[in-house]
Every structure is written in C-alpha cells, then in structure tokens.
Amino acid sequence: MRVLLVGAGGVGGAITRIAARRPFFEAMVVADYDLARAEAAVAALGGAGARFRAERVDANDEPAVVALLERHGCDVLLNATDPRFVMPLFRAARSASATYVDMAMSLSRPHPDRPYDECGVKLGDAQFEEAVEWEQAGRLALVGMGVEPGLSDVFARYAADELFDEIEEIGVRDGANLTVDGYDFAPSFSIWTTIEECLNPPVVYEADRGWFTTAPFSEPEVFDFPEGIGPVECVNVEHEEVLLIPRWIGARRVTFKYGLGNEFIEVLKTLHKLGLDRTEPVAVRDARVSPRDVVAACLPDPATLGERMHGKTCAGTWVKGVKDGAPREVYLYHVVDNQWSMAEYGSQAVVWQTAVNPVVALELLATGAWKGAGVLGPEAFPAGPFLDLLTDYGSPWGLREQ
C-alpha cells in the first residue's frame, strides 16, 4: 500500500506518528499547501521516517492531486484536511483509481425556508450522489472514518451484530474534562470545523419520519462519562453518524450529542451574532477575507496545546434496545488521556484519538480484512477486526452496561 496523506496539521501529524510504528504500508507521501509543515511532520519522525516524504499540494486543485497520486504510485488517498476540500480530493481519488478515506464528509447546506425542521443538503449527500460511479468502477470510498464519525459507527455496528436483537435508539455521546493552561478559550479541535457542525441545524433520524432538523444546542441532557470524566451536559449537534448509521443499521432513532459546556456555547452564539462564523469573504481595506478564517487565525493551533492540556476525552455510542427478550442499554466508548498521548506520541488527546482510527482502517484495507466498493461508511464493515486491532495499537475500548 502506498498512501497519499493530504493535510499535515494536527491530525495529519498524529497520523504519521501512529503509522510510522506499523509495517502494513510501503510508503506515505505527506502533502500540504504549506510545504514546510509537511516537511516538519516528516522530520519529526526521525529515523522512523524512511518510508515518508513531503510534498506541496493545493487540496482544492483536483488535477494537481491526481498528478501527485500518479507520480508516486499511490493507491490510497487519506484526506486529513477540513471539510471544504472533501469533494476535490474525493473526485481526484476516483480519477486516479485510488481508494479514498476521509474523517469528515461533504458539507451540508440548511433548508432555505425551514432550516430547523427540514434538511436541505445533508452531510455526505454530494459523495453519495456519486456512489454508483464508485461501485461500477470497483473502487472504494470509505467516508467518515475518524473517531466521530468513525469509531462511533464501528461501535454501532458491533452493538447491532453482537449485543442486541432490536435497537430502539443509537446515540453518539462525546464528552471530556480537558482543560488548557493559560487560555480562557482554546478549542482542542479545529475551530473552523467546530463552528460548522455546532451552528448548523442538528440532524435527527427517526424510522417513521426519516431525517429532520432541530435548533442548534437543542435537547440538552446530562450524560455520565466513564473513567473519571463524570457528568457532562450534552446537546444536539450536526454530525455525520446520524446520516451514516441508518443506511446500514436498523434503529428507530439516531442522534448525536456533544458535551460543549455553557461557555463554549455562548462563544459560538456570539460569533454567529457578529457574523464571524461566515465563510464568505468580506472586504477589509484592500483585501477580502473569510471571517471564520480570521477567527481560526486568532486562536491557538489545537495541535500545539498538548503540553498545556490536562484531562481525558471520551468518544462513544450509547445503544438502547432488546436482547433475548429483555431491555438493555450499553455505552461503548474509547477514552484517551492527554498525559498518555503526549508521552507516547507527542500528540494531544483529541487529535490523536481522531488520527488513530483511519490508520487502523488503512491496515484493515491493506490486509483484506475490510474490502468493498462504492461509497461506504464504517458501519458497512465488520466491527470485530477493527476493535481488535485498535486494542493491538495500545488503545483499548470499553463497554459499560447502563
């Protein structure tokens, strides 16, 4: 396997550190718009970086990405950029007859008249519109293969296959007790992506209604997270799992709720009131700039916060249903301690937890344990091999009866 990794930011850099310890691939080309950043990601590997090389590429330039795939003989494109670049990279991979893997899907667009009741363009719609072409070509696009979406979808598949006869609800629940020294406000993940998913209308799925939307931050609930994190208030947020899980798993209801905290929610609401969440460029003297890009530039790079961070982050899937005629509720989860991820990999917990899952998936594709054609989510594949390999990577998962 020869991999083109596009994006050498926090998650991309963590991917290289994790992959460098595994023998399943022949080479990995690390490409970024900023060549120095790609070179730094490779240089950080030291003696373990012999299979890696750095290149410059504009993720929005589809022909350039195709040329880079072909020049290096890469048979897989792993997208570690933000969702704005999903479609050019997705199409470049198909043009080059390469397998495509991403961690977030094509962007949504709210309904023009009823944004908090009806879906407009849903997350991933643009990719699923091209599913037939991928399937007819015998090529695979594995979409939403990070931690959430990604591992959370694998948990849903495992629950459906191993733990339940009937499923009433699948609810992805994400929470943390992370703190960052020296900052009043310092998101632990891309603020660009966080604004996108938190301020868009959240999507809910119900079997008798299909997909529909609610208001941002709706249906608050307190969820008790494991391994000392404890109770965190979670709210509805737009996320890919709600669009992926019902395609392959039977459940009467699917939701995603994120533990943001009141302060974070108020900051996001303020950004929206001021128009600073907008992506369309505005005129500033002689330049045109995106307000959201300005917000991102003013905040610290999440990848640099590891030394100041303390605590744990938890991603997981709560499932309620029936097994052997009796009601059952479980929470399948994955916890990463920032102290461990920094000591072991030099990556802060949130980006490391996101990065490990596509690497595990690549190894399963390389060995043939996962195979398929078309545009497929993680829940389209058997969960057991993934969860076993994740544990082999030194990061076990857990299951709690509720």
PDB file of C-alpha atoms in Angstrom, residues 86-295:
ATOM      1  CA  VAL A  86     -13.650  16.846   0.635  1.00  0.00           C
ATOM      2  CA  MET A  87     -15.103  16.954  -2.862  1.00  0.00           C
ATOM      3  CA  PRO A  88     -11.979  17.860  -4.889  1.00  0.00           C
ATOM      4  CA  LEU A  89      -9.979  15.193  -3.031  1.00  0.00           C
ATOM      5  CA  PHE A  90     -12.809  12.653  -3.311  1.00  0.00           C
ATOM      6  CA  ARG A  91     -13.013  13.174  -7.065  1.00  0.00           C
ATOM      7  CA  ALA A  92      -9.241  13.225  -7.501  1.00  0.00           C
ATOM      8  CA  ALA A  93      -9.004   9.800  -5.875  1.00  0.00           C
ATOM      9  CA  ARG A  94     -11.603   8.355  -8.254  1.00  0.00           C
ATOM     10  CA  SER A  95      -9.911   9.955 -11.268  1.00  0.00           C
ATOM     11  CA  ALA A  96      -6.653   8.278 -10.237  1.00  0.00           C
ATOM     12  CA  SER A  97      -8.395   4.937  -9.449  1.00  0.00           C
ATOM     13  CA  ALA A  98      -7.283   5.213  -5.823  1.00  0.00           C
ATOM     14  CA  THR A  99      -9.096   4.223  -2.651  1.00  0.00           C
ATOM     15  CA  TYR A 100     -10.365   7.284  -0.796  1.00  0.00           C
ATOM     16  CA  VAL A 101     -10.584   7.647   3.005  1.00  0.00           C
ATOM     17  CA  ASP A 102     -11.753  10.701   4.949  1.00  0.00           C
ATOM     18  CA  MET A 103     -12.710  11.622   8.507  1.00  0.00           C
ATOM     19  CA  ALA A 104     -15.443  14.156   7.699  1.00  0.00           C
ATOM     20  CA  MET A 105     -17.884  14.252   4.809  1.00  0.00           C
ATOM     21  CA  SER A 106     -19.022  16.777   2.209  1.00  0.00           C
ATOM     22  CA  LEU A 107     -20.637  19.885   3.665  1.00  0.00           C
ATOM     23  CA  SER A 108     -24.330  20.392   4.316  1.00  0.00           C
ATOM     24  CA  ARG A 109     -26.496  23.366   3.405  1.00  0.00           C
ATOM     25  CA  PRO A 110     -29.523  24.296   5.536  1.00  0.00           C
ATOM     26  CA  HIS A 111     -33.023  24.236   4.103  1.00  0.00           C
ATOM     27  CA  PRO A 112     -33.683  27.732   2.690  1.00  0.00           C
ATOM     28  CA  ASP A 113     -37.121  28.151   4.301  1.00  0.00           C
ATOM     29  CA  ARG A 114     -37.380  25.686   7.225  1.00  0.00           C
ATOM     30  CA  PRO A 115     -33.812  25.176   8.484  1.00  0.00           C
ATOM     31  CA  TYR A 116     -34.865  23.923  11.930  1.00  0.00           C
ATOM     32  CA  ASP A 117     -37.480  21.473  10.652  1.00  0.00           C
ATOM     33  CA  GLU A 118     -36.346  20.057   7.317  1.00  0.00           C
ATOM     34  CA  CYS A 119     -32.993  19.002   5.902  1.00  0.00           C
ATOM     35  CA  GLY A 120     -31.568  20.898   2.987  1.00  0.00           C
ATOM     36  CA  VAL A 121     -28.403  19.348   1.565  1.00  0.00           C
ATOM     37  CA  LYS A 122     -27.248  16.791   4.112  1.00  0.00           C
ATOM     38  CA  LEU A 123     -23.704  15.943   5.155  1.00  0.00           C
ATOM     39  CA  GLY A 124     -22.310  13.481   2.620  1.00  0.00           C
ATOM     40  CA  ASP A 125     -25.069  13.982   0.037  1.00  0.00           C
ATOM     41  CA  ALA A 126     -22.588  15.108  -2.622  1.00  0.00           C
ATOM     42  CA  GLN A 127     -20.491  11.981  -2.063  1.00  0.00           C
ATOM     43  CA  PHE A 128     -23.407   9.542  -2.028  1.00  0.00           C
ATOM     44  CA  GLU A 129     -24.627  11.066  -5.310  1.00  0.00           C
ATOM     45  CA  GLU A 130     -21.517   9.571  -6.905  1.00  0.00           C
ATOM     46  CA  ALA A 131     -21.754   6.171  -5.160  1.00  0.00           C
ATOM     47  CA  VAL A 132     -22.879   4.328  -8.309  1.00  0.00           C
ATOM     48  CA  GLU A 133     -19.848   5.521 -10.256  1.00  0.00           C
ATOM     49  CA  TRP A 134     -17.517   4.341  -7.485  1.00  0.00           C
ATOM     50  CA  GLU A 135     -19.237   0.965  -7.295  1.00  0.00           C
ATOM     51  CA  GLN A 136     -19.244   0.449 -11.058  1.00  0.00           C
ATOM     52  CA  ALA A 137     -15.539   1.270 -11.125  1.00  0.00           C
ATOM     53  CA  GLY A 138     -14.909  -1.276  -8.375  1.00  0.00           C
ATOM     54  CA  ARG A 139     -13.301   1.397  -6.206  1.00  0.00           C
ATOM     55  CA  LEU A 140     -13.862   2.163  -2.523  1.00  0.00           C
ATOM     56  CA  ALA A 141     -14.515   5.490  -0.824  1.00  0.00           C
ATOM     57  CA  LEU A 142     -14.503   4.890   2.944  1.00  0.00           C
ATOM     58  CA  VAL A 143     -16.138   8.027   4.334  1.00  0.00           C
ATOM     59  CA  GLY A 144     -16.392   9.316   7.902  1.00  0.00           C
ATOM     60  CA  MET A 145     -13.537   7.180   9.239  1.00  0.00           C
ATOM     61  CA  GLY A 146     -12.212   9.263  12.128  1.00  0.00           C
ATOM     62  CA  VAL A 147     -13.313   8.920  15.723  1.00  0.00           C
ATOM     63  CA  GLU A 148     -16.712  10.660  15.433  1.00  0.00           C
ATOM     64  CA  PRO A 149     -17.714   9.772  12.797  1.00  0.00           C
ATOM     65  CA  GLY A 150     -15.689   6.578  12.511  1.00  0.00           C
ATOM     66  CA  LEU A 151     -15.099   4.628  15.675  1.00  0.00           C
ATOM     67  CA  SER A 152     -18.568   5.621  16.903  1.00  0.00           C
ATOM     68  CA  ASP A 153     -20.041   3.986  13.771  1.00  0.00           C
ATOM     69  CA  VAL A 154     -17.943   0.861  14.344  1.00  0.00           C
ATOM     70  CA  PHE A 155     -19.404   0.700  17.856  1.00  0.00           C
ATOM     71  CA  ALA A 156     -22.914   0.922  16.371  1.00  0.00           C
ATOM     72  CA  ARG A 157     -22.131  -1.978  14.017  1.00  0.00           C
ATOM     73  CA  TYR A 158     -20.747  -4.062  16.888  1.00  0.00           C
ATOM     74  CA  ALA A 159     -23.820  -3.396  19.017  1.00  0.00           C
ATOM     75  CA  ALA A 160     -26.171  -4.389  16.194  1.00  0.00           C
ATOM     76  CA  ASP A 161     -24.265  -7.596  15.425  1.00  0.00           C
ATOM     77  CA  GLU A 162     -23.272  -8.760  18.897  1.00  0.00           C
ATOM     78  CA  LEU A 163     -25.298  -7.070  21.645  1.00  0.00           C
ATOM     79  CA  PHE A 164     -28.898  -6.517  20.501  1.00  0.00           C
ATOM     80  CA  ASP A 165     -31.746  -8.254  18.726  1.00  0.00           C
ATOM     81  CA  GLU A 166     -33.673  -4.995  18.278  1.00  0.00           C
ATOM     82  CA  ILE A 167     -32.406  -1.413  18.603  1.00  0.00           C
ATOM     83  CA  GLU A 168     -34.621   1.422  19.766  1.00  0.00           C
ATOM     84  CA  GLU A 169     -32.035   4.214  19.768  1.00  0.00           C
ATOM     85  CA  ILE A 170     -28.405   4.782  18.906  1.00  0.00           C
ATOM     86  CA  GLY A 171     -26.995   7.966  20.400  1.00  0.00           C
ATOM     87  CA  VAL A 172     -23.396   9.052  19.932  1.00  0.00           C
ATOM     88  CA  ARG A 173     -22.250  10.903  23.060  1.00  0.00           C
ATOM     89  CA  ASP A 174     -18.981  12.838  23.248  1.00  0.00           C
ATOM     90  CA  GLY A 175     -17.601  14.467  26.390  1.00  0.00           C
ATOM     91  CA  ALA A 176     -14.341  15.457  28.063  1.00  0.00           C
ATOM     92  CA  ASN A 177     -12.848  17.084  31.144  1.00  0.00           C
ATOM     93  CA  LEU A 178      -9.937  18.674  29.285  1.00  0.00           C
ATOM     94  CA  THR A 179      -8.504  21.995  30.453  1.00  0.00           C
ATOM     95  CA  VAL A 180      -5.852  24.178  28.805  1.00  0.00           C
ATOM     96  CA  ASP A 181      -3.470  26.192  30.988  1.00  0.00           C
ATOM     97  CA  GLY A 182      -3.069  29.869  30.125  1.00  0.00           C
ATOM     98  CA  TYR A 183      -6.093  30.310  27.846  1.00  0.00           C
ATOM     99  CA  ASP A 184      -9.601  31.496  28.606  1.00  0.00           C
ATOM    100  CA  PHE A 185     -10.808  29.961  25.320  1.00  0.00           C
ATOM    101  CA  ALA A 186      -8.778  27.392  23.379  1.00  0.00           C
ATOM    102  CA  PRO A 187     -10.684  24.712  21.425  1.00  0.00           C
ATOM    103  CA  SER A 188      -8.948  21.344  21.327  1.00  0.00           C
ATOM    104  CA  PHE A 189     -10.016  20.722  17.700  1.00  0.00           C
ATOM    105  CA  SER A 190     -10.295  22.781  14.510  1.00  0.00           C
ATOM    106  CA  ILE A 191     -12.438  25.831  15.263  1.00  0.00           C
ATOM    107  CA  TRP A 192     -13.404  26.014  11.571  1.00  0.00           C
ATOM    108  CA  THR A 193     -14.950  22.537  11.752  1.00  0.00           C
ATOM    109  CA  THR A 194     -16.382  23.126  15.235  1.00  0.00           C
ATOM    110  CA  ILE A 195     -18.228  26.254  14.092  1.00  0.00           C
ATOM    111  CA  GLU A 196     -19.562  24.406  11.056  1.00  0.00           C
ATOM    112  CA  GLU A 197     -21.012  21.462  12.953  1.00  0.00           C
ATOM    113  CA  CYS A 198     -22.220  23.347  16.025  1.00  0.00           C
ATOM    114  CA  LEU A 199     -24.023  26.253  14.348  1.00  0.00           C
ATOM    115  CA  ASN A 200     -25.641  24.266  11.536  1.00  0.00           C
ATOM    116  CA  PRO A 201     -29.074  22.775  12.280  1.00  0.00           C
ATOM    117  CA  PRO A 202     -28.546  19.406  14.014  1.00  0.00           C
ATOM    118  CA  VAL A 203     -29.978  16.375  12.223  1.00  0.00           C
ATOM    119  CA  VAL A 204     -32.001  13.651  13.956  1.00  0.00           C
ATOM    120  CA  TYR A 205     -33.163  10.374  12.401  1.00  0.00           C
ATOM    121  CA  GLU A 206     -36.397   8.566  13.242  1.00  0.00           C
ATOM    122  CA  ALA A 207     -37.504   5.487  11.354  1.00  0.00           C
ATOM    123  CA  ASP A 208     -41.075   6.703  10.822  1.00  0.00           C
ATOM    124  CA  ARG A 209     -40.010  10.223   9.870  1.00  0.00           C
ATOM    125  CA  GLY A 210     -36.611   9.960   8.226  1.00  0.00           C
ATOM    126  CA  TRP A 211     -34.035  12.716   8.684  1.00  0.00           C
ATOM    127  CA  PHE A 212     -35.148  16.061  10.094  1.00  0.00           C
ATOM    128  CA  THR A 213     -33.529  19.028  11.834  1.00  0.00           C
ATOM    129  CA  THR A 214     -33.813  20.875  15.149  1.00  0.00           C
ATOM    130  CA  ALA A 215     -32.453  24.145  16.528  1.00  0.00           C
ATOM    131  CA  PRO A 216     -28.738  24.287  17.461  1.00  0.00           C
ATOM    132  CA  PHE A 217     -27.927  23.091  21.003  1.00  0.00           C
ATOM    133  CA  SER A 218     -31.377  21.512  21.428  1.00  0.00           C
ATOM    134  CA  GLU A 219     -32.483  18.664  23.743  1.00  0.00           C
ATOM    135  CA  PRO A 220     -29.841  19.134  26.477  1.00  0.00           C
ATOM    136  CA  GLU A 221     -29.166  16.094  28.643  1.00  0.00           C
ATOM    137  CA  VAL A 222     -26.592  15.216  31.291  1.00  0.00           C
ATOM    138  CA  PHE A 223     -24.569  12.133  30.354  1.00  0.00           C
ATOM    139  CA  ASP A 224     -22.234  10.427  32.830  1.00  0.00           C
ATOM    140  CA  PHE A 225     -18.944   9.676  31.049  1.00  0.00           C
ATOM    141  CA  PRO A 226     -16.606   6.894  32.245  1.00  0.00           C
ATOM    142  CA  GLU A 227     -13.064   6.806  33.632  1.00  0.00           C
ATOM    143  CA  GLY A 228     -13.440   9.786  35.918  1.00  0.00           C
ATOM    144  CA  ILE A 229     -14.776  12.317  33.401  1.00  0.00           C
ATOM    145  CA  GLY A 230     -18.203  12.272  35.034  1.00  0.00           C
ATOM    146  CA  PRO A 231     -21.458  14.106  34.207  1.00  0.00           C
ATOM    147  CA  VAL A 232     -21.377  16.496  31.235  1.00  0.00           C
ATOM    148  CA  GLU A 233     -24.311  18.320  29.664  1.00  0.00           C
ATOM    149  CA  CYS A 234     -24.615  17.309  26.001  1.00  0.00           C
ATOM    150  CA  VAL A 235     -26.677  18.942  23.238  1.00  0.00           C
ATOM    151  CA  ASN A 236     -27.696  18.094  19.691  1.00  0.00           C
ATOM    152  CA  VAL A 237     -25.039  18.910  17.101  1.00  0.00           C
ATOM    153  CA  GLU A 238     -24.965  18.219  13.362  1.00  0.00           C
ATOM    154  CA  HIS A 239     -22.760  15.172  12.764  1.00  0.00           C
ATOM    155  CA  GLU A 240     -22.146  12.538  10.130  1.00  0.00           C
ATOM    156  CA  GLU A 241     -23.099   9.500  12.240  1.00  0.00           C
ATOM    157  CA  VAL A 242     -26.783  10.441  12.069  1.00  0.00           C
ATOM    158  CA  LEU A 243     -26.524  10.418   8.269  1.00  0.00           C
ATOM    159  CA  LEU A 244     -24.452   7.220   8.097  1.00  0.00           C
ATOM    160  CA  ILE A 245     -25.766   4.770  10.700  1.00  0.00           C
ATOM    161  CA  PRO A 246     -29.365   4.478   9.394  1.00  0.00           C
ATOM    162  CA  ARG A 247     -28.084   3.497   5.939  1.00  0.00           C
ATOM    163  CA  TRP A 248     -26.727   0.208   7.268  1.00  0.00           C
ATOM    164  CA  ILE A 249     -28.173  -0.390  10.759  1.00  0.00           C
ATOM    165  CA  GLY A 250     -31.801  -0.709  11.785  1.00  0.00           C
ATOM    166  CA  ALA A 251     -32.664   1.652  14.642  1.00  0.00           C
ATOM    167  CA  ARG A 252     -35.830   3.578  15.431  1.00  0.00           C
ATOM    168  CA  ARG A 253     -33.896   6.740  16.370  1.00  0.00           C
ATOM    169  CA  VAL A 254     -30.312   8.028  15.870  1.00  0.00           C
ATOM    170  CA  THR A 255     -28.854  11.150  17.492  1.00  0.00           C
ATOM    171  CA  PHE A 256     -25.529  12.856  18.124  1.00  0.00           C
ATOM    172  CA  LYS A 257     -24.925  14.962  21.245  1.00  0.00           C
ATOM    173  CA  TYR A 258     -21.751  16.790  22.167  1.00  0.00           C
ATOM    174  CA  GLY A 259     -20.632  17.998  25.594  1.00  0.00           C
ATOM    175  CA  LEU A 260     -19.791  21.607  24.776  1.00  0.00           C
ATOM    176  CA  GLY A 261     -20.406  23.436  28.076  1.00  0.00           C
ATOM    177  CA  ASN A 262     -22.263  26.714  28.527  1.00  0.00           C
ATOM    178  CA  GLU A 263     -19.220  28.943  27.988  1.00  0.00           C
ATOM    179  CA  PHE A 264     -18.366  27.307  24.653  1.00  0.00           C
ATOM    180  CA  ILE A 265     -21.979  27.555  23.508  1.00  0.00           C
ATOM    181  CA  GLU A 266     -22.136  31.263  24.402  1.00  0.00           C
ATOM    182  CA  VAL A 267     -18.926  31.949  22.462  1.00  0.00           C
ATOM    183  CA  LEU A 268     -20.340  30.183  19.413  1.00  0.00           C
ATOM    184  CA  LYS A 269     -23.605  32.115  19.683  1.00  0.00           C
ATOM    185  CA  THR A 270     -21.674  35.387  19.910  1.00  0.00           C
ATOM    186  CA  LEU A 271     -19.589  34.534  16.843  1.00  0.00           C
ATOM    187  CA  HIS A 272     -22.828  33.878  14.976  1.00  0.00           C
ATOM    188  CA  LYS A 273     -24.441  37.144  16.127  1.00  0.00           C
ATOM    189  CA  LEU A 274     -21.395  39.081  14.925  1.00  0.00           C
ATOM    190  CA  GLY A 275     -21.246  37.247  11.600  1.00  0.00           C
ATOM    191  CA  LEU A 276     -17.825  35.860  12.448  1.00  0.00           C
ATOM    192  CA  ASP A 277     -18.931  32.324  11.623  1.00  0.00           C
ATOM    193  CA  ARG A 278     -19.388  33.259   7.950  1.00  0.00           C
ATOM    194  CA  THR A 279     -17.153  31.652   5.329  1.00  0.00           C
ATOM    195  CA  GLU A 280     -17.890  34.143   2.525  1.00  0.00           C
ATOM    196  CA  PRO A 281     -15.068  36.703   2.212  1.00  0.00           C
ATOM    197  CA  VAL A 282     -15.734  40.279   3.276  1.00  0.00           C
ATOM    198  CA  ALA A 283     -13.863  43.398   2.244  1.00  0.00           C
ATOM    199  CA  VAL A 284     -11.237  44.667   4.694  1.00  0.00           C
ATOM    200  CA  ARG A 285      -9.473  47.698   3.207  1.00  0.00           C
ATOM    201  CA  ASP A 286      -7.852  46.320   0.039  1.00  0.00           C
ATOM    202  CA  ALA A 287      -8.257  42.632   0.901  1.00  0.00           C
ATOM    203  CA  ARG A 288     -11.075  40.108   1.093  1.00  0.00           C
ATOM    204  CA  VAL A 289     -11.011  37.660   3.991  1.00  0.00           C
ATOM    205  CA  SER A 290     -13.287  34.997   5.430  1.00  0.00           C
ATOM    206  CA  PRO A 291     -14.433  35.943   8.956  1.00  0.00           C
ATOM    207  CA  ARG A 292     -14.246  32.313  10.063  1.00  0.00           C
ATOM    208  CA  ASP A 293     -10.658  32.067   8.821  1.00  0.00           C
ATOM    209  CA  VAL A 294      -9.835  35.175  10.870  1.00  0.00           C
ATOM    210  CA  VAL A 295     -11.308  33.569  13.998  1.00  0.00           C
TER     211      VAL A 295
END
